Coordinates of C-alpha atoms in Angstrom, one line a residue:
M95 CA -0.6 -0.3 0.4
D96 CA 1.2 3.8 -0.8
R97 CA 2.0 5.0 1.6
D98 CA 0.1 8.9 0.8
V99 CA -2.9 8.0 -0.9
D100 CA -4.7 10.6 0.8
G101 CA -1.8 12.8 -0.8
R102 CA -1.9 11.0 -4.0
I103 CA -6.1 11.6 -4.7
S104 CA -6.1 15.9 -3.2
A105 CA -3.8 16.1 -5.4
L106 CA -4.7 14.6 -8.6
C107 CA -8.0 17.1 -7.1
D108 CA -7.0 20.2 -6.8
V109 CA -5.4 19.6 -10.1
Y110 CA -8.8 19.2 -12.4
A111 CA -10.4 21.3 -10.4
A112 CA -7.5 24.4 -11.4
Q113 CA -8.0 22.7 -14.8
G114 CA -12.3 23.2 -14.5
V115 CA -12.4 19.5 -15.4
L116 CA -14.2 19.0 -11.2
T117 CA -16.3 21.2 -10.3
D118 CA -18.9 19.7 -8.1
P119 CA -17.9 18.6 -4.8
A120 CA -19.7 15.9 -4.7
W121 CA -18.2 13.9 -7.0
R122 CA -14.3 15.3 -5.2
A123 CA -16.2 13.8 -2.1
A124 CA -16.6 9.9 -4.0
L125 CA -13.8 10.1 -5.6
G126 CA -11.6 10.2 -1.6
E127 CA -14.3 7.3 -1.2
V128 CA -14.3 5.3 -4.4
P129 CA -10.6 5.2 -4.9
R130 CA -9.4 4.9 -7.6
H131 CA -6.7 1.9 -7.3
W132 CA -8.9 -0.7 -5.0
F133 CA -10.4 -1.2 -9.9
V134 CA -6.6 -0.6 -11.6
P135 CA -5.4 -4.6 -11.8
A136 CA -2.0 -5.1 -10.1
R137 CA -0.3 -5.6 -13.6
A138 CA -1.3 -3.9 -16.7
R139 CA -1.1 -1.8 -19.3
V140 CA -1.7 2.1 -19.9
V141 CA -1.9 4.5 -22.0
R142 CA -1.2 8.1 -21.9
G143 CA -2.0 10.6 -24.0
G144 CA -3.4 8.6 -26.2
G145 CA 0.9 7.3 -26.9
P146 CA 1.8 3.2 -27.5
G147 CA 1.0 2.7 -24.4
H148 CA 3.3 0.5 -21.6
A149 CA 2.8 -1.8 -19.1
I150 CA 2.7 -2.1 -15.8
D151 CA 3.2 -4.5 -12.5
R152 CA 2.1 -3.0 -8.9
D153 CA 5.0 -5.9 -7.3
R154 CA 7.7 -4.6 -9.8
D155 CA 7.8 -1.3 -9.5
P156 CA 5.2 0.0 -7.1
A157 CA 6.1 3.3 -7.2
A158 CA 5.5 2.7 -11.4
W159 CA 2.0 1.4 -10.7
W160 CA 1.0 3.9 -8.0
D161 CA 2.3 7.4 -11.0
A162 CA -0.6 5.4 -13.3
V163 CA -3.5 5.0 -10.9
Y164 CA -3.0 8.0 -10.6
S165 CA -2.6 9.6 -13.5
D166 CA -4.7 10.0 -16.1
A167 CA -3.4 6.8 -17.9
V168 CA -6.3 4.6 -18.3
T169 CA -6.6 0.9 -18.5
P170 CA -8.4 -1.8 -20.7
S171 CA -11.0 -2.0 -18.6
C172 CA -11.0 2.0 -16.8
G173 CA -11.0 5.2 -18.1
S174 CA -8.6 7.5 -17.5
P175 CA -10.1 10.6 -13.8
R176 CA -9.9 12.7 -16.2
A177 CA -12.1 10.7 -18.8
V178 CA -14.5 9.6 -15.6
L179 CA -14.8 13.1 -13.9
H180 CA -15.5 14.9 -17.8
A181 CA -18.9 12.1 -17.7
L182 CA -19.7 12.3 -14.7
H183 CA -20.1 16.1 -14.1
A184 CA -22.8 15.3 -17.6
L185 CA -24.9 12.8 -16.7
A186 CA -25.6 14.9 -13.2
P187 CA -27.1 12.4 -11.6
R188 CA -29.7 13.5 -8.0
D189 CA -29.8 11.4 -4.9
H190 CA -33.8 10.0 -5.9
D191 CA -32.2 9.4 -9.9
R192 CA -31.6 5.4 -11.5
V193 CA -28.9 4.7 -13.4
L194 CA -28.3 2.0 -16.7
E195 CA -24.8 2.1 -16.6
A196 CA -23.2 0.3 -19.7
G197 CA -20.1 -1.3 -19.6
T198 CA -19.3 -2.4 -16.0
G199 CA -15.4 -2.8 -16.7
A200 CA -13.1 -2.4 -14.1
G201 CA -16.2 -1.7 -11.8
W202 CA -14.3 2.2 -10.4
T203 CA -18.1 4.5 -12.5
A204 CA -20.2 1.8 -11.0
A205 CA -18.6 1.8 -7.2
L206 CA -18.7 6.0 -7.6
L207 CA -22.1 6.0 -8.5
S208 CA -23.6 4.0 -6.5
W209 CA -21.8 5.8 -3.3
R210 CA -23.7 9.0 -5.2
V211 CA -27.2 6.9 -5.4
G212 CA -26.6 3.8 -3.6
G213 CA -26.3 0.6 -5.2
A214 CA -30.1 -0.4 -4.9
N215 CA -30.0 2.4 -8.1
V216 CA -27.3 1.7 -9.6
T217 CA -27.5 -1.5 -12.8
S218 CA -24.5 -2.3 -14.6
V219 CA -24.0 -4.9 -18.3
E220 CA -20.8 -5.7 -18.4
A221 CA -20.8 -8.5 -22.1
D222 CA -17.7 -9.6 -20.9
E223 CA -18.7 -13.4 -18.4
L224 CA -14.3 -12.9 -16.3
V225 CA -13.9 -8.7 -16.4
A226 CA -17.9 -9.2 -14.9
A227 CA -16.7 -12.1 -12.2
R228 CA -14.0 -9.5 -11.5
A229 CA -15.8 -6.1 -11.0
A230 CA -17.9 -8.3 -8.5
A231 CA -15.0 -9.4 -7.0
D232 CA -13.7 -5.9 -6.4
L233 CA -17.1 -3.7 -6.0
A234 CA -18.6 -6.6 -2.8
E235 CA -14.4 -5.6 -1.5
A236 CA -15.2 -2.3 -2.2
G237 CA -18.3 -2.6 0.0
H238 CA -21.0 -1.4 -2.5
G239 CA -23.8 -3.1 -4.7
P240 CA -25.4 -2.7 -7.7
H241 CA -27.3 -4.5 -9.0
L242 CA -24.1 -6.7 -12.0
F243 CA -25.2 -8.5 -15.2
V244 CA -23.3 -10.3 -17.9
G245 CA -25.5 -9.4 -21.1
D246 CA -25.5 -7.4 -24.7
E247 CA -24.3 -3.4 -23.2
A248 CA -27.0 -2.5 -26.3
A249 CA -29.7 -4.5 -25.2
G250 CA -29.8 -2.0 -21.5
F251 CA -31.4 -4.3 -19.0
P252 CA -35.5 -3.2 -19.1
D253 CA -36.4 -5.8 -16.0
N254 CA -34.8 -2.5 -14.0
A255 CA -36.5 -0.2 -17.0
P256 CA -37.3 2.7 -16.6
Y257 CA -34.0 5.3 -16.7
D258 CA -33.3 8.6 -15.5
R259 CA -29.0 8.4 -16.4
V260 CA -27.7 6.9 -19.0
H261 CA -24.1 6.3 -19.0
V262 CA -21.8 4.6 -22.1
T263 CA -19.0 3.7 -20.9
R264 CA -17.8 2.3 -24.6
G265 CA -16.4 4.4 -27.6
V266 CA -19.8 4.5 -29.7
T267 CA -20.9 5.0 -33.1
A268 CA -24.9 4.7 -32.3
I269 CA -27.4 5.7 -29.4
A270 CA -28.9 2.4 -29.1
R271 CA -32.8 2.2 -29.5
A272 CA -32.6 0.3 -26.0
W273 CA -31.3 3.4 -24.2
L274 CA -34.1 5.3 -25.7
E275 CA -36.7 3.2 -24.2
Q276 CA -35.7 2.0 -21.6
T277 CA -34.8 6.5 -20.7
R278 CA -38.2 7.8 -19.0
P279 CA -38.9 11.1 -20.5
G280 CA -36.4 14.3 -19.6
G281 CA -33.8 11.8 -18.6
V282 CA -30.5 11.7 -20.0
I283 CA -28.0 9.3 -21.6
V284 CA -23.8 11.0 -21.6
C285 CA -22.1 8.8 -24.0
P286 CA -18.6 9.0 -26.0
W287 CA -19.6 8.8 -29.6
T288 CA -16.7 8.4 -31.8
P289 CA -17.5 9.1 -35.3
A290 CA -15.1 7.5 -38.4
Y291 CA -13.6 11.0 -38.8
G292 CA -11.5 11.9 -35.5
G293 CA -12.1 11.9 -32.4
G294 CA -14.1 10.6 -30.2
H295 CA -17.1 13.3 -28.7
L296 CA -18.8 13.3 -24.9
A297 CA -22.3 13.7 -26.1
C298 CA -25.1 14.5 -23.5
L299 CA -28.8 13.6 -25.3
T300 CA -31.5 14.5 -23.1
V301 CA -34.8 11.4 -23.8
D302 CA -37.6 13.9 -25.6
G303 CA -40.7 11.9 -25.3
Q304 CA -40.9 11.0 -28.7
G305 CA -38.2 8.5 -29.0
R306 CA -35.0 10.7 -29.8
A307 CA -32.4 11.8 -27.2
I308 CA -30.9 15.4 -28.3
G309 CA -28.2 16.9 -27.2
R310 CA -25.3 18.4 -27.3
F311 CA -20.9 17.4 -27.0
P312 CA -19.2 19.6 -23.6
H313 CA -16.6 18.2 -24.1
L314 CA -13.9 15.5 -25.9
S315 CA -14.1 11.7 -24.6
G316 CA -11.2 11.6 -24.0
D317 CA -9.6 8.1 -23.1
T318 CA -12.8 6.0 -22.3
M319 CA -13.0 1.7 -21.4
E320 CA -12.0 0.3 -24.5
R321 CA -12.9 -3.6 -25.4
A322 CA -10.4 -5.2 -26.9
R323 CA -11.3 -6.4 -30.5
P324 CA -9.5 -7.5 -33.8
A325 CA -6.8 -4.9 -34.9
S326 CA -8.0 -2.7 -37.8
P327 CA -6.2 -3.2 -41.3
S328 CA -2.8 -1.3 -40.9
L329 CA -2.5 2.0 -43.3
A330 CA 0.3 -0.9 -45.3
Q331 CA -3.3 -3.5 -46.2
Y332 CA -5.3 -0.6 -47.3
V333 CA -2.4 1.3 -50.0
G334 CA 0.3 -1.4 -50.3
G335 CA 0.9 -4.0 -52.7
T336 CA -1.5 -2.0 -55.3
E337 CA -2.0 -2.8 -59.1
H338 CA -4.7 -0.3 -60.2
E339 CA -3.4 3.4 -61.2
T340 CA -3.5 6.0 -59.2
E341 CA -5.0 9.7 -60.0
R342 CA -2.2 11.9 -59.2
G343 CA -3.1 16.0 -58.5
T344 CA -1.8 18.2 -56.9
T345 CA -3.9 21.5 -53.9
L346 CA -2.7 25.1 -53.2
L347 CA -5.2 23.5 -49.7
D348 CA -2.7 23.4 -46.8
P349 CA -3.3 19.5 -45.6
R350 CA -2.5 20.6 -41.9
S351 CA -5.0 22.4 -42.3
V352 CA -7.3 19.4 -42.8
A353 CA -5.6 18.1 -40.5
W354 CA -5.8 19.4 -37.8
D355 CA -8.0 23.3 -37.2
S356 CA -11.0 22.1 -35.3
Y357 CA -12.5 19.5 -34.0
G358 CA -15.6 21.3 -35.3
A359 CA -14.4 21.0 -38.8
D360 CA -13.7 16.9 -38.0
L361 CA -17.5 16.9 -37.2
A362 CA -18.8 19.0 -39.5
I363 CA -16.5 16.0 -42.1
G364 CA -17.2 13.8 -40.4
A365 CA -21.0 14.0 -40.9
L366 CA -20.9 15.4 -44.5
V367 CA -17.6 12.6 -45.9
P368 CA -19.8 9.1 -44.2
R369 CA -17.8 6.2 -43.9
A370 CA -13.9 7.6 -44.7
R371 CA -11.0 7.9 -41.9
K372 CA -7.6 10.5 -41.8
H373 CA -4.8 9.0 -40.8
V374 CA -1.8 10.8 -40.8
C375 CA 1.8 10.1 -41.0
A376 CA 4.9 13.3 -39.7
A377 CA 8.1 12.1 -41.3
R378 CA 11.0 11.6 -39.4
G379 CA 13.1 13.8 -37.6
D380 CA 12.8 17.3 -38.1
S381 CA 12.4 17.9 -41.7
G382 CA 8.6 18.8 -40.7
E383 CA 7.2 16.7 -43.7
L384 CA 3.9 14.5 -42.7
T385 CA 1.9 12.8 -44.8
L386 CA -2.1 12.6 -44.8
W387 CA -3.8 9.5 -46.0
L388 CA -7.8 9.2 -46.6
L389 CA -9.6 6.1 -45.9
E390 CA -12.6 4.3 -46.4
T391 CA -14.0 2.0 -44.3
G392 CA -14.2 -0.7 -44.2
A393 CA -12.2 -4.0 -45.9
P394 CA -8.7 -2.9 -46.8
G395 CA -9.9 -2.4 -51.0
G396 CA -11.3 0.4 -50.3
S397 CA -11.1 4.0 -52.1
W398 CA -8.4 6.2 -50.4
A399 CA -6.3 9.6 -50.9
S400 CA -2.9 10.5 -49.6
V401 CA -2.2 14.5 -49.6
D402 CA 2.0 15.3 -49.0
Y403 CA 3.8 18.3 -46.8
E404 CA 6.4 20.0 -46.9
P405 CA 7.8 22.6 -46.1
G406 CA 7.8 26.1 -48.6
A407 CA 5.8 24.1 -51.5
D408 CA 3.6 26.5 -53.0
R409 CA 1.5 23.2 -54.0
F410 CA 1.0 19.8 -52.6
A411 CA 0.7 16.3 -53.4
V412 CA -2.5 14.4 -54.2
E413 CA -3.2 10.9 -55.1
Q414 CA -6.3 8.9 -55.0
Y415 CA -7.2 6.0 -55.4
G416 CA -10.8 4.0 -55.8
G417 CA -14.4 4.4 -56.6
R418 CA -14.4 7.9 -54.4
R419 CA -12.2 10.9 -54.5
L420 CA -11.8 11.0 -51.1
W421 CA -9.6 13.8 -51.1
D422 CA -12.0 16.1 -53.2
E423 CA -15.2 15.3 -50.8
V424 CA -13.0 16.2 -47.6
S425 CA -11.1 18.8 -48.9
R426 CA -15.5 20.0 -50.3
A427 CA -16.6 19.4 -46.8
Y428 CA -13.9 21.3 -44.9
L429 CA -14.6 24.5 -47.1
R430 CA -18.4 23.9 -46.5
W431 CA -17.5 24.0 -42.9
V432 CA -14.7 27.3 -43.3
A433 CA -18.0 28.8 -45.1
W434 CA -20.2 28.7 -42.1
G435 CA -17.8 31.0 -39.6
R436 CA -15.7 28.1 -39.2
P437 CA -17.9 26.9 -36.1
G438 CA -16.2 24.7 -32.7
R439 CA -17.5 21.4 -31.2
E440 CA -19.4 23.5 -29.1
R441 CA -21.8 24.9 -31.9
F442 CA -22.4 21.1 -32.9
G443 CA -25.6 19.1 -31.7
L444 CA -26.5 15.5 -32.6
T445 CA -30.7 14.6 -32.8
A446 CA -30.0 10.2 -32.2
R447 CA -33.5 8.6 -33.1
P448 CA -33.9 4.9 -33.2
D449 CA -33.7 5.0 -36.7
G450 CA -30.5 6.5 -37.2
H451 CA -29.8 10.1 -36.2
D452 CA -28.4 13.6 -36.9
L453 CA -25.5 16.0 -36.5
W454 CA -26.9 19.4 -36.3
L455 CA -25.5 22.9 -36.3
D456 CA -27.1 25.4 -33.6
T457 CA -30.4 23.8 -33.9
P458 CA -31.5 20.4 -33.8
G459 CA -33.3 21.5 -37.5
N460 CA -30.1 22.8 -38.5
V461 CA -28.9 18.8 -39.6
L462 CA -25.4 18.8 -42.1
G463 CA -26.2 18.4 -45.1
G464 CA -27.5 19.9 -49.0
D465 CA -26.0 23.3 -47.9
V466 CA -27.3 23.8 -44.0
P467 CA -30.0 26.3 -44.3
G468 CA -29.4 28.9 -41.9
G469 CA -25.8 27.1 -40.4
G470 CA -23.6 29.5 -39.4

C-alpha cells in the first residue's frame, strides 16, 4: 500500500479543480471514498495521451504503478479519471435517480455511481463474463452493491427500467434503441460518441418523450475504456501492393489545416463524408514533412487518398485511388465548414433516433447535409 494515497488523490483533485474538470464537491468526495486503486489490476497495460502504452506491475515497480493509477492513464477496463469526471459531471445524477451503466469494466464508475445514488439505484451491464466477475469481486470488497448483469450492453436491462440516467462507458457510433426506450422522458444519456473521422466526443443527450434523444458535445470523450478487439487493417493493407493506377494531382489547400484545424471541422467532415477516416504520418526527424491519409472504412481495398505536405511548397501532391475521390470529398467538406464561419465543437449537436442519428449545427433543425440552411 502506498503511504500517501490520500495525498495522491488530493493532488489529482487539485489539478482537476484548477483545470475546471472537477467542479462538483460531491464527486471530489467520491474520489476519496471510492479510490481508483481498488479497481486497477496489479498488472496492466496503460496508455496516456494516445501514446503506444506500457505495462505496469505493482509488485515489480510499485512507484510506477501508483503514479499511473493516479494520473490520466487508461487501462483496457478502466477509463482515465479525467474522462470519468467529464462523463459523471455531464450525467449529473440526483439522489433519487435510477442509473443504467452500459459497460461495467473494472467497476470503478459503478462504485462511484453507487456511492452517489445508492447501489440499489444502479444497474450495470457487462458483456465480458471474466471482466464482469472481476468487477463483481472488487465491488463487493469495496462495499458497493449495484445490480450487476452479464449481457449485451446495447440491450440495456429492461427489467429495471425506466432509468433517469444512462452512462455508456465505451465509444459508440450509434445510440442503441434500447437506451432510448429504457430512459424516461427528460432523462439523460451520456456516451463517448466516436464517428469514423477524427477523435471521440462526449455526447450529453436528453430524451424527449418522442423516441429521440437530443443534445450536444460538452467535451472530448478522452480516454475511455477499450474492449479488446481485432486489430484494424493497417495502412499498408489499405494501400500497399495495389496494381491499379492512382489519380495524381496537386492542391493549394494545406493538408495540415484539414488534419488539425478544429474539432468542429472534424465533426462537419465526419457528417458530410460518410465512412472516411484520417491518419497522419509524420516524417522522421525535424523536416516538418507529413502525409495526410484518408481511408474509406471497411475492408481493405477501398478508396484512399494521400496528400503530402512539404515545408515551403506552394502546392501539395495528391494521390487518390478507388471509386471515391476522398481528398476531393474531404476538402469540399472542410471548405464548407470554413464558409459557415469555422464553428467549434460547442456549436454542433446530435439527435439520436431508433433508426439512426443526425448531426446538426446550432439547432436540431439545422441538420448537416445540403447547404445547411441557417448554419453559422
